[in-house]
């Protein structure tokens, strides 16, 4: 009976965490049957660390302004060469703008809309965000954004929309996202993007410091983070 329950639990954690691109926080022990090891155990060999889990908990509980900056910091740590926080009035439907120079012939422009609402996002919420983003692409502010990431100097580029939700996404939201080809980040995904070189104290300190500063929309924050 214990073995069946353990197998069911492992299948559940693998499915739910792996769907977000994160290693499960519990792994079966190689020393004793029917025992799971957590991230703080000395024999734990998983990829998610205790520091990541502390960062995830911070992201799940932070204020809306801090959530926007958590997304920006995660974007910088995940390899973006330029990151701008553009949240505010007339922001063109996005909160964070980033550029990945993925290859000599291609660049990727990432736009993040951060939702720190209480409760999971639905399919209708996702559709509304995507429509607002597509409409915003036609606004003059996007000429400014494209100049910030220097689109004209890129040999080629593509755009991607990331919807970040502090409380996550319902099944209808994930289905709609797949249909509309946007990316979903919840708090777990954001925390998993932070490398071991950035521990909880540094991450939370960066977010608190940056969110309190009056940093202009035209400031590339990557040099301030890495």
Short mmCIF file of C-alpha atoms in Angstrom, two decimals:
data_model
loop_
_atom_site.label_atom_id
_atom_site.label_comp_id
_atom_site.label_asym_id
_atom_site.label_seq_id
_atom_site.Cartn_x
_atom_site.Cartn_y
_atom_site.Cartn_z
CA UNK A 1 0.00 0.00 0.00
CA UNK A 2 2.77 2.44 0.93
CA UNK A 3 4.55 1.71 -2.33
CA UNK A 4 1.42 2.43 -4.38
CA UNK A 5 0.84 5.73 -2.58
CA UNK A 6 4.48 6.70 -3.07
CA UNK A 7 4.32 5.88 -6.77
CA UNK A 8 1.15 7.94 -7.15
CA UNK A 9 2.72 10.86 -5.29
CA UNK A 10 5.91 10.76 -7.35
CA UNK A 11 3.87 10.65 -10.56
CA UNK A 12 1.85 13.66 -9.41
CA UNK A 13 4.89 15.76 -8.46
CA UNK A 14 6.72 14.82 -11.65
CA UNK A 15 3.72 15.80 -13.77
CA UNK A 16 2.85 19.06 -12.01
CA UNK A 17 6.39 20.37 -11.50
CA UNK A 18 7.79 19.13 -14.80
CA UNK A 19 4.96 20.90 -16.60
CA UNK A 20 6.54 24.11 -15.33
CA UNK A 21 10.05 23.04 -16.32
CA UNK A 22 11.16 22.54 -12.71
CA UNK A 23 12.71 19.52 -11.04
CA UNK A 24 10.35 18.07 -8.38
CA UNK A 25 11.21 19.12 -4.80
CA UNK A 26 11.14 15.53 -3.52
CA UNK A 27 13.12 12.53 -4.71
CA UNK A 28 13.02 8.90 -3.67
CA UNK A 29 15.83 7.86 -1.39
CA UNK A 30 18.35 5.34 -2.71
CA UNK A 31 19.09 4.28 0.86
CA UNK A 32 15.67 3.12 2.01
CA UNK A 33 12.53 2.12 0.16
CA UNK A 34 9.39 4.27 0.41
CA UNK A 35 11.30 7.31 1.69
CA UNK A 36 11.31 10.70 -0.04
CA UNK A 37 14.07 13.24 0.46
CA UNK A 38 13.48 16.99 0.49
CA UNK A 39 15.80 19.70 -0.78
CA UNK A 40 17.38 20.31 2.64
CA UNK A 41 18.44 16.69 3.14
CA UNK A 42 22.17 16.08 2.74
CA UNK A 43 21.56 13.22 0.28
CA UNK A 44 19.15 15.16 -1.91
CA UNK A 45 20.30 15.10 -5.54
CA UNK A 46 17.52 17.03 -7.26
CA UNK A 47 17.91 20.22 -9.24
CA UNK A 48 15.64 22.49 -7.19
CA UNK A 49 17.47 23.89 -4.18
CA UNK A 50 16.29 25.20 -0.84
CA UNK A 51 17.29 28.69 -1.98
CA UNK A 52 15.05 28.34 -5.05
CA UNK A 53 12.12 27.34 -2.84
CA UNK A 54 12.70 30.37 -0.60
CA UNK A 55 12.76 32.59 -3.69
CA UNK A 56 9.55 30.97 -4.95
CA UNK A 57 7.87 31.64 -1.63
CA UNK A 58 9.01 35.27 -1.78
CA UNK A 59 7.59 35.67 -5.30
CA UNK A 60 4.28 34.09 -4.27
CA UNK A 61 3.84 36.55 -1.38
CA UNK A 62 5.39 39.76 -2.73
CA UNK A 63 3.59 43.01 -3.52
CA UNK A 64 2.44 43.72 -7.11
CA UNK A 65 5.31 46.14 -7.78
CA UNK A 66 7.82 43.63 -6.43
CA UNK A 67 6.29 40.93 -8.62
CA UNK A 68 7.02 43.00 -11.73
CA UNK A 69 10.63 43.37 -10.62
CA UNK A 70 10.87 39.67 -9.78
CA UNK A 71 10.01 38.95 -13.41
CA UNK A 72 12.61 41.47 -14.60
CA UNK A 73 15.36 40.00 -12.40
CA UNK A 74 14.48 36.47 -13.57
CA UNK A 75 14.65 37.63 -17.18
CA UNK A 76 18.11 39.09 -16.62
CA UNK A 77 19.39 35.95 -14.92
CA UNK A 78 18.00 33.72 -17.66
CA UNK A 79 20.24 35.27 -20.29
CA UNK A 80 18.63 38.47 -21.56
CA UNK A 81 21.18 41.07 -22.63
CA UNK A 82 18.77 43.98 -22.14
CA UNK A 83 15.86 44.27 -19.70
CA UNK A 84 13.63 47.30 -19.18
CA UNK A 85 10.77 47.76 -16.70
CA UNK A 86 8.15 49.79 -18.57
CA UNK A 87 5.19 49.28 -16.24
CA UNK A 88 3.02 52.38 -15.94
CA UNK A 89 0.54 54.50 -17.83
CA UNK A 90 0.56 54.05 -21.60
CA UNK A 91 2.83 51.00 -21.35
CA UNK A 92 1.45 49.32 -24.47
CA UNK A 93 0.09 46.30 -22.60
CA UNK A 94 3.37 45.06 -21.10
CA UNK A 95 5.33 45.53 -17.86
CA UNK A 96 8.80 44.22 -18.75
CA UNK A 97 10.70 44.24 -22.04
CA UNK A 98 13.76 42.12 -22.77
CA UNK A 99 16.08 41.05 -25.57
CA UNK A 100 17.78 37.70 -26.03
CA UNK A 101 20.48 37.64 -28.68
CA UNK A 102 19.95 33.97 -29.37
CA UNK A 103 22.24 33.57 -32.40
CA UNK A 104 24.21 35.59 -34.96
CA UNK A 105 21.15 35.58 -37.22
CA UNK A 106 18.27 35.87 -34.75
CA UNK A 107 17.19 37.84 -31.69
CA UNK A 108 14.16 37.32 -29.48
CA UNK A 109 12.14 40.20 -28.04
CA UNK A 110 10.40 39.13 -24.82
CA UNK A 111 7.45 41.08 -23.42
CA UNK A 112 6.10 40.24 -19.96
CA UNK A 113 2.71 41.15 -18.58
CA UNK A 114 2.82 40.56 -14.81
CA UNK A 115 -0.41 39.82 -12.96
CA UNK A 116 -0.21 39.83 -9.17
CA UNK A 117 -3.92 39.15 -8.75
CA UNK A 118 -5.25 36.92 -6.01
CA UNK A 119 -6.37 33.69 -7.60
CA UNK A 120 -5.38 31.79 -10.73
CA UNK A 121 -5.83 33.25 -14.18
CA UNK A 122 -8.54 31.85 -16.42
CA UNK A 123 -8.62 31.34 -20.17
CA UNK A 124 -10.53 34.61 -20.56
CA UNK A 125 -7.86 36.47 -18.58
CA UNK A 126 -5.16 35.09 -20.89
CA UNK A 127 -7.13 36.00 -24.00
CA UNK A 128 -7.66 39.54 -22.70
CA UNK A 129 -3.93 39.99 -22.00
CA UNK A 130 -2.95 38.68 -25.44
CA UNK A 131 -5.47 40.94 -27.19
CA UNK A 132 -4.25 43.97 -25.23
CA UNK A 133 -0.67 43.13 -26.16
CA UNK A 134 -1.49 42.75 -29.86
CA UNK A 135 -3.41 46.01 -29.82
CA UNK A 136 -0.56 47.71 -27.96
CA UNK A 137 1.92 46.72 -30.68
CA UNK A 138 0.20 49.29 -32.90
CA UNK A 139 0.73 52.14 -30.44
CA UNK A 140 3.52 54.74 -30.83
CA UNK A 141 5.14 53.61 -27.56
CA UNK A 142 6.35 50.49 -29.36
CA UNK A 143 8.58 52.64 -31.56
CA UNK A 144 10.36 53.59 -28.33
CA UNK A 145 10.56 49.97 -27.19
CA UNK A 146 11.96 48.81 -30.53
CA UNK A 147 14.63 51.49 -30.35
CA UNK A 148 15.55 50.41 -26.80
CA UNK A 149 16.27 46.87 -27.93
CA UNK A 150 17.76 48.21 -31.16
CA UNK A 151 15.57 46.11 -33.42
CA UNK A 152 16.94 47.69 -36.60
CA UNK A 153 20.46 46.46 -35.86
CA UNK A 154 19.33 42.85 -35.34
CA UNK A 155 19.81 40.61 -38.40
CA UNK A 156 16.44 39.04 -37.62
CA UNK A 157 14.06 38.98 -34.69
CA UNK A 158 10.91 37.42 -33.34
CA UNK A 159 8.56 38.41 -30.54
CA UNK A 160 7.18 36.39 -27.63
CA UNK A 161 4.66 37.29 -24.94
CA UNK A 162 5.07 35.95 -21.42
CA UNK A 163 2.11 36.17 -19.03
CA UNK A 164 3.33 35.97 -15.44
CA UNK A 165 0.82 35.16 -12.70
CA UNK A 166 1.74 35.23 -9.04
CA UNK A 167 -0.98 32.69 -8.19
CA UNK A 168 -0.68 30.58 -11.33
CA UNK A 169 -3.01 29.47 -14.10
CA UNK A 170 -6.14 27.38 -14.33
CA UNK A 171 -6.46 24.58 -16.88
CA UNK A 172 -8.48 26.80 -19.23
CA UNK A 173 -5.70 29.42 -19.10
CA UNK A 174 -3.03 26.89 -20.08
CA UNK A 175 -5.22 25.58 -22.91
CA UNK A 176 -5.81 29.11 -24.19
CA UNK A 177 -2.11 29.92 -23.94
CA UNK A 178 -1.20 26.94 -26.08
CA UNK A 179 -3.79 28.02 -28.64
CA UNK A 180 -2.58 31.64 -28.69
CA UNK A 181 1.13 30.69 -28.52
CA UNK A 182 2.09 32.76 -25.49
CA UNK A 183 4.20 31.57 -22.56
CA UNK A 184 2.98 31.22 -18.95
CA UNK A 185 5.17 31.86 -15.91
CA UNK A 186 3.95 31.21 -12.39
CA UNK A 187 5.91 31.82 -9.18
CA UNK A 188 7.54 28.39 -9.42
CA UNK A 189 8.82 29.06 -12.92
CA UNK A 190 10.22 32.46 -11.95
CA UNK A 191 12.05 30.98 -8.97
CA UNK A 192 13.47 28.15 -11.09
CA UNK A 193 15.12 30.65 -13.46
CA UNK A 194 17.34 32.01 -10.69
CA UNK A 195 20.77 30.26 -10.72
CA UNK A 196 22.60 29.04 -7.59
CA UNK A 197 24.91 32.07 -7.80
CA UNK A 198 21.96 34.20 -6.67
CA UNK A 199 20.68 33.11 -3.27
CA UNK A 200 17.48 34.21 -1.54
CA UNK A 201 19.08 37.16 0.24
CA UNK A 202 20.52 38.58 -2.96
CA UNK A 203 17.34 38.01 -4.97
CA UNK A 204 14.98 39.54 -2.43
CA UNK A 205 17.44 42.39 -1.80
CA UNK A 206 17.65 43.14 -5.53
CA UNK A 207 13.88 43.14 -5.93
CA UNK A 208 13.30 45.34 -2.88
CA UNK A 209 16.03 47.79 -3.87
CA UNK A 210 15.07 48.06 -7.53
CA UNK A 211 11.33 48.34 -6.89
CA UNK A 212 11.96 51.19 -4.44
CA UNK A 213 14.22 53.14 -6.85
CA UNK A 214 12.78 55.44 -9.48
CA UNK A 215 14.39 53.78 -12.49
CA UNK A 216 13.37 55.17 -15.87
CA UNK A 217 11.88 53.07 -18.64
CA UNK A 218 14.94 53.62 -20.81
CA UNK A 219 17.40 52.12 -18.31
CA UNK A 220 18.78 48.68 -19.11
CA UNK A 221 18.82 47.02 -15.69
CA UNK A 222 20.97 44.00 -16.62
CA UNK A 223 24.26 45.72 -15.59
CA UNK A 224 22.62 46.56 -12.25
CA UNK A 225 21.74 42.91 -11.60
CA UNK A 226 24.56 40.74 -12.95
#
